[in-house]
């Protein structure tokens, strides 16, 4: 059961410069709630990767007792969700980098990138796969049988569903492919 305080408490939005200043203190930990592939592609120095889907608030509190936890993601949406998950059952304040790593870079602050580029980002892979399936469905529907047009319709419905719910089956499938393993 969630305490009334935590249920109504909103995360504290921190600007990039504020987060950078706090990172130089020993009482702050920056948690990156993006997916491992995103963290590997570009990250804020010192950020600890912990994807939103596997965020364990109790384990985080035990690992960093007495520390201020600041969450960040790509644009601020997932980090706000992480704050909500972290705050459940507690009345402590939660903090996140408003605007995520995008705001960090916009503020001119440094990020770390690997020397060798990683795989194509998942959403670009989804776009490539979905577009390819639509074209294949159209070509097969034109040259073989109109029944193949259902493939294009299926992909279109999947994209509509992903946009409406925020859950993309194709992205989840592509995430487990061997070329996307870290």
PDB file of C-alpha atoms in Angstrom:
ATOM      1  CA  UNK A   1       0.000   0.000   0.000  1.00  0.00           C
ATOM      2  CA  UNK A   2       1.318   3.429  -0.920  1.00  0.00           C
ATOM      3  CA  UNK A   3       1.535   6.112   1.727  1.00  0.00           C
ATOM      4  CA  UNK A   4      -0.571   9.218   1.065  1.00  0.00           C
ATOM      5  CA  UNK A   5       2.535  11.396   0.972  1.00  0.00           C
ATOM      6  CA  UNK A   6       4.319   9.289  -1.661  1.00  0.00           C
ATOM      7  CA  UNK A   7       1.179   8.966  -3.760  1.00  0.00           C
ATOM      8  CA  UNK A   8       0.883  12.729  -4.192  1.00  0.00           C
ATOM      9  CA  UNK A   9       4.577  13.625  -4.168  1.00  0.00           C
ATOM     10  CA  UNK A  10       6.022  14.694  -7.504  1.00  0.00           C
ATOM     11  CA  UNK A  11       9.651  14.199  -8.423  1.00  0.00           C
ATOM     12  CA  UNK A  12      11.939  17.171  -7.983  1.00  0.00           C
ATOM     13  CA  UNK A  13      13.065  18.365 -11.424  1.00  0.00           C
ATOM     14  CA  UNK A  14      16.766  19.170 -11.449  1.00  0.00           C
ATOM     15  CA  UNK A  15      18.472  21.063 -14.226  1.00  0.00           C
ATOM     16  CA  UNK A  16      21.629  19.671 -15.800  1.00  0.00           C
ATOM     17  CA  UNK A  17      23.940  22.154 -14.065  1.00  0.00           C
ATOM     18  CA  UNK A  18      22.397  21.291 -10.679  1.00  0.00           C
ATOM     19  CA  UNK A  19      22.916  17.577 -11.277  1.00  0.00           C
ATOM     20  CA  UNK A  20      26.509  18.138 -12.387  1.00  0.00           C
ATOM     21  CA  UNK A  21      27.238  20.153  -9.231  1.00  0.00           C
ATOM     22  CA  UNK A  22      25.693  17.464  -7.013  1.00  0.00           C
ATOM     23  CA  UNK A  23      27.657  14.685  -8.724  1.00  0.00           C
ATOM     24  CA  UNK A  24      30.872  16.208  -7.400  1.00  0.00           C
ATOM     25  CA  UNK A  25      29.656  15.532  -3.862  1.00  0.00           C
ATOM     26  CA  UNK A  26      29.988  12.134  -2.230  1.00  0.00           C
ATOM     27  CA  UNK A  27      26.341  12.025  -1.182  1.00  0.00           C
ATOM     28  CA  UNK A  28      24.788  11.721  -4.673  1.00  0.00           C
ATOM     29  CA  UNK A  29      24.345   8.827  -7.105  1.00  0.00           C
ATOM     30  CA  UNK A  30      23.091   9.229 -10.680  1.00  0.00           C
ATOM     31  CA  UNK A  31      21.032   6.256 -11.901  1.00  0.00           C
ATOM     32  CA  UNK A  32      20.539   5.796 -15.646  1.00  0.00           C
ATOM     33  CA  UNK A  33      17.154   4.073 -16.183  1.00  0.00           C
ATOM     34  CA  UNK A  34      17.594   3.715 -19.946  1.00  0.00           C
ATOM     35  CA  UNK A  35      18.091   0.337 -21.572  1.00  0.00           C
ATOM     36  CA  UNK A  36      21.645  -1.116 -21.510  1.00  0.00           C
ATOM     37  CA  UNK A  37      22.131  -0.476 -25.223  1.00  0.00           C
ATOM     38  CA  UNK A  38      21.283   3.212 -24.766  1.00  0.00           C
ATOM     39  CA  UNK A  39      23.659   3.489 -21.812  1.00  0.00           C
ATOM     40  CA  UNK A  40      26.445   1.847 -23.807  1.00  0.00           C
ATOM     41  CA  UNK A  41      25.924   4.158 -26.797  1.00  0.00           C
ATOM     42  CA  UNK A  42      26.249   7.360 -24.750  1.00  0.00           C
ATOM     43  CA  UNK A  43      26.289   8.060 -21.039  1.00  0.00           C
ATOM     44  CA  UNK A  44      26.964  10.612 -18.363  1.00  0.00           C
ATOM     45  CA  UNK A  45      30.230   9.867 -16.584  1.00  0.00           C
ATOM     46  CA  UNK A  46      29.588   8.140 -13.268  1.00  0.00           C
ATOM     47  CA  UNK A  47      25.986   7.221 -14.059  1.00  0.00           C
ATOM     48  CA  UNK A  48      25.028   3.762 -12.814  1.00  0.00           C
ATOM     49  CA  UNK A  49      22.934   1.756 -15.298  1.00  0.00           C
ATOM     50  CA  UNK A  50      19.699   0.308 -13.897  1.00  0.00           C
ATOM     51  CA  UNK A  51      16.943  -0.052 -16.531  1.00  0.00           C
ATOM     52  CA  UNK A  52      13.487   1.068 -15.447  1.00  0.00           C
ATOM     53  CA  UNK A  53      12.074  -2.426 -15.955  1.00  0.00           C
ATOM     54  CA  UNK A  54      14.486  -3.914 -13.425  1.00  0.00           C
ATOM     55  CA  UNK A  55      14.536  -1.012 -10.959  1.00  0.00           C
ATOM     56  CA  UNK A  56      14.460  -2.355  -7.399  1.00  0.00           C
ATOM     57  CA  UNK A  57      13.965   0.536  -4.979  1.00  0.00           C
ATOM     58  CA  UNK A  58      14.845  -1.472  -1.866  1.00  0.00           C
ATOM     59  CA  UNK A  59      18.045  -2.842  -3.393  1.00  0.00           C
ATOM     60  CA  UNK A  60      18.981   0.669  -4.492  1.00  0.00           C
ATOM     61  CA  UNK A  61      18.482   2.031  -0.972  1.00  0.00           C
ATOM     62  CA  UNK A  62      20.583  -0.799   0.467  1.00  0.00           C
ATOM     63  CA  UNK A  63      23.345  -0.314  -2.104  1.00  0.00           C
ATOM     64  CA  UNK A  64      23.521   3.461  -1.531  1.00  0.00           C
ATOM     65  CA  UNK A  65      22.403   4.103   2.068  1.00  0.00           C
ATOM     66  CA  UNK A  66      22.069   7.770   2.941  1.00  0.00           C
ATOM     67  CA  UNK A  67      22.814   8.892  -0.612  1.00  0.00           C
ATOM     68  CA  UNK A  68      20.671  11.179  -2.744  1.00  0.00           C
ATOM     69  CA  UNK A  69      19.477   9.211  -5.739  1.00  0.00           C
ATOM     70  CA  UNK A  70      18.959  11.139  -8.978  1.00  0.00           C
ATOM     71  CA  UNK A  71      17.415   9.318 -11.940  1.00  0.00           C
ATOM     72  CA  UNK A  72      17.963  10.143 -15.600  1.00  0.00           C
ATOM     73  CA  UNK A  73      16.883   8.769 -18.956  1.00  0.00           C
ATOM     74  CA  UNK A  74      16.831  10.047 -22.530  1.00  0.00           C
ATOM     75  CA  UNK A  75      14.219  12.794 -22.189  1.00  0.00           C
ATOM     76  CA  UNK A  76      12.826  12.737 -18.639  1.00  0.00           C
ATOM     77  CA  UNK A  77       9.774  10.479 -18.992  1.00  0.00           C
ATOM     78  CA  UNK A  78      11.281   7.209 -17.751  1.00  0.00           C
ATOM     79  CA  UNK A  79      13.204   8.954 -14.980  1.00  0.00           C
ATOM     80  CA  UNK A  80       9.938  10.490 -13.706  1.00  0.00           C
ATOM     81  CA  UNK A  81       8.433   6.977 -13.713  1.00  0.00           C
ATOM     82  CA  UNK A  82      11.498   5.722 -11.834  1.00  0.00           C
ATOM     83  CA  UNK A  83      10.913   8.433  -9.224  1.00  0.00           C
ATOM     84  CA  UNK A  84       7.340   7.210  -8.786  1.00  0.00           C
ATOM     85  CA  UNK A  85       8.511   3.610  -8.442  1.00  0.00           C
ATOM     86  CA  UNK A  86      11.265   4.630  -6.007  1.00  0.00           C
ATOM     87  CA  UNK A  87       8.900   6.743  -3.896  1.00  0.00           C
ATOM     88  CA  UNK A  88       6.269   4.044  -3.388  1.00  0.00           C
ATOM     89  CA  UNK A  89       5.848   3.422   0.314  1.00  0.00           C
ATOM     90  CA  UNK A  90       8.211   6.219   1.319  1.00  0.00           C
ATOM     91  CA  UNK A  91       7.860   9.884   2.060  1.00  0.00           C
ATOM     92  CA  UNK A  92      11.357  10.818   0.883  1.00  0.00           C
ATOM     93  CA  UNK A  93      11.885  13.242  -1.974  1.00  0.00           C
ATOM     94  CA  UNK A  94      12.770  11.834  -5.375  1.00  0.00           C
ATOM     95  CA  UNK A  95      14.935  13.573  -7.947  1.00  0.00           C
ATOM     96  CA  UNK A  96      15.426  13.345 -11.678  1.00  0.00           C
ATOM     97  CA  UNK A  97      17.288  15.148 -14.427  1.00  0.00           C
ATOM     98  CA  UNK A  98      14.582  17.182 -16.158  1.00  0.00           C
ATOM     99  CA  UNK A  99      14.898  16.620 -19.890  1.00  0.00           C
ATOM    100  CA  UNK A 100      17.233  13.652 -19.436  1.00  0.00           C
ATOM    101  CA  UNK A 101      20.533  13.229 -21.204  1.00  0.00           C
ATOM    102  CA  UNK A 102      19.184  15.392 -24.044  1.00  0.00           C
ATOM    103  CA  UNK A 103      18.993  18.374 -21.647  1.00  0.00           C
ATOM    104  CA  UNK A 104      22.438  17.470 -20.305  1.00  0.00           C
ATOM    105  CA  UNK A 105      23.924  17.666 -23.803  1.00  0.00           C
ATOM    106  CA  UNK A 106      21.939  20.800 -24.640  1.00  0.00           C
ATOM    107  CA  UNK A 107      23.529  22.445 -21.591  1.00  0.00           C
ATOM    108  CA  UNK A 108      26.909  21.700 -23.173  1.00  0.00           C
ATOM    109  CA  UNK A 109      27.899  19.116 -20.568  1.00  0.00           C
ATOM    110  CA  UNK A 110      30.123  16.186 -21.571  1.00  0.00           C
ATOM    111  CA  UNK A 111      29.019  12.628 -22.248  1.00  0.00           C
ATOM    112  CA  UNK A 112      31.015   9.472 -22.835  1.00  0.00           C
ATOM    113  CA  UNK A 113      30.740   7.542 -26.089  1.00  0.00           C
ATOM    114  CA  UNK A 114      32.549   4.342 -27.019  1.00  0.00           C
ATOM    115  CA  UNK A 115      35.303   4.556 -29.627  1.00  0.00           C
ATOM    116  CA  UNK A 116      33.532   1.895 -31.680  1.00  0.00           C
ATOM    117  CA  UNK A 117      29.859   2.583 -32.435  1.00  0.00           C
ATOM    118  CA  UNK A 118      27.369   0.012 -31.179  1.00  0.00           C
ATOM    119  CA  UNK A 119      24.379  -1.448 -32.973  1.00  0.00           C
ATOM    120  CA  UNK A 120      21.710   0.703 -34.571  1.00  0.00           C
ATOM    121  CA  UNK A 121      19.269   2.024 -31.924  1.00  0.00           C
ATOM    122  CA  UNK A 122      16.228  -0.201 -31.371  1.00  0.00           C
ATOM    123  CA  UNK A 123      13.658   2.297 -32.653  1.00  0.00           C
ATOM    124  CA  UNK A 124      15.587   2.688 -35.916  1.00  0.00           C
ATOM    125  CA  UNK A 125      15.701  -1.097 -36.191  1.00  0.00           C
ATOM    126  CA  UNK A 126      11.912  -1.151 -35.686  1.00  0.00           C
ATOM    127  CA  UNK A 127      11.481   1.427 -38.441  1.00  0.00           C
ATOM    128  CA  UNK A 128      13.698  -0.562 -40.813  1.00  0.00           C
ATOM    129  CA  UNK A 129      11.958  -3.865 -40.047  1.00  0.00           C
ATOM    130  CA  UNK A 130       8.424  -2.425 -40.183  1.00  0.00           C
ATOM    131  CA  UNK A 131       9.096  -0.561 -43.414  1.00  0.00           C
ATOM    132  CA  UNK A 132      10.653  -3.653 -44.975  1.00  0.00           C
ATOM    133  CA  UNK A 133       7.690  -5.837 -43.974  1.00  0.00           C
ATOM    134  CA  UNK A 134       5.225  -3.326 -45.428  1.00  0.00           C
ATOM    135  CA  UNK A 135       7.117  -3.176 -48.743  1.00  0.00           C
ATOM    136  CA  UNK A 136       7.466  -6.985 -48.904  1.00  0.00           C
ATOM    137  CA  UNK A 137       3.748  -7.372 -48.138  1.00  0.00           C
ATOM    138  CA  UNK A 138       2.831  -4.905 -50.881  1.00  0.00           C
ATOM    139  CA  UNK A 139       5.135  -6.497 -53.457  1.00  0.00           C
ATOM    140  CA  UNK A 140       3.962 -10.028 -52.662  1.00  0.00           C
ATOM    141  CA  UNK A 141       0.358  -8.790 -52.683  1.00  0.00           C
ATOM    142  CA  UNK A 142       0.877  -7.286 -56.138  1.00  0.00           C
ATOM    143  CA  UNK A 143       2.861 -10.107 -57.729  1.00  0.00           C
ATOM    144  CA  UNK A 144       1.768 -13.275 -55.892  1.00  0.00           C
ATOM    145  CA  UNK A 145      -1.598 -13.005 -54.171  1.00  0.00           C
ATOM    146  CA  UNK A 146      -3.562 -10.149 -52.587  1.00  0.00           C
ATOM    147  CA  UNK A 147      -3.601 -12.104 -49.337  1.00  0.00           C
ATOM    148  CA  UNK A 148      -0.054 -10.892 -48.677  1.00  0.00           C
ATOM    149  CA  UNK A 149      -1.492  -7.375 -48.233  1.00  0.00           C
ATOM    150  CA  UNK A 150      -2.579  -8.622 -44.791  1.00  0.00           C
ATOM    151  CA  UNK A 151       1.108  -8.568 -43.782  1.00  0.00           C
ATOM    152  CA  UNK A 152       1.231  -4.818 -44.415  1.00  0.00           C
ATOM    153  CA  UNK A 153      -2.063  -4.351 -42.571  1.00  0.00           C
ATOM    154  CA  UNK A 154      -0.766  -6.387 -39.620  1.00  0.00           C
ATOM    155  CA  UNK A 155       2.398  -4.282 -39.364  1.00  0.00           C
ATOM    156  CA  UNK A 156       0.358  -1.071 -39.590  1.00  0.00           C
ATOM    157  CA  UNK A 157      -1.945  -2.246 -36.785  1.00  0.00           C
ATOM    158  CA  UNK A 158       1.097  -3.152 -34.702  1.00  0.00           C
ATOM    159  CA  UNK A 159       2.520   0.337 -35.143  1.00  0.00           C
ATOM    160  CA  UNK A 160      -0.802   1.914 -34.161  1.00  0.00           C
ATOM    161  CA  UNK A 161      -0.956  -0.306 -31.072  1.00  0.00           C
ATOM    162  CA  UNK A 162       2.645   0.568 -30.141  1.00  0.00           C
ATOM    163  CA  UNK A 163       1.940   4.276 -30.505  1.00  0.00           C
ATOM    164  CA  UNK A 164      -1.269   4.085 -28.460  1.00  0.00           C
ATOM    165  CA  UNK A 165       0.042   1.917 -25.615  1.00  0.00           C
ATOM    166  CA  UNK A 166       3.780   2.577 -25.516  1.00  0.00           C
ATOM    167  CA  UNK A 167       4.434  -1.189 -25.814  1.00  0.00           C
ATOM    168  CA  UNK A 168       6.115  -2.348 -29.013  1.00  0.00           C
ATOM    169  CA  UNK A 169       6.328  -6.083 -29.576  1.00  0.00           C
ATOM    170  CA  UNK A 170       8.756  -5.677 -32.444  1.00  0.00           C
ATOM    171  CA  UNK A 171      11.094  -3.570 -30.280  1.00  0.00           C
ATOM    172  CA  UNK A 172      10.942  -6.193 -27.539  1.00  0.00           C
ATOM    173  CA  UNK A 173      11.731  -8.917 -30.068  1.00  0.00           C
ATOM    174  CA  UNK A 174      14.618  -6.965 -31.583  1.00  0.00           C
ATOM    175  CA  UNK A 175      16.070  -6.262 -28.133  1.00  0.00           C
ATOM    176  CA  UNK A 176      16.800  -9.971 -27.605  1.00  0.00           C
ATOM    177  CA  UNK A 177      18.441 -10.480 -30.998  1.00  0.00           C
ATOM    178  CA  UNK A 178      22.128 -11.484 -30.882  1.00  0.00           C
ATOM    179  CA  UNK A 179      23.366  -8.300 -32.582  1.00  0.00           C
ATOM    180  CA  UNK A 180      21.777  -6.237 -29.777  1.00  0.00           C
ATOM    181  CA  UNK A 181      23.449  -8.108 -26.923  1.00  0.00           C
ATOM    182  CA  UNK A 182      26.005  -6.156 -24.964  1.00  0.00           C
TER     183      UNK A 182
END
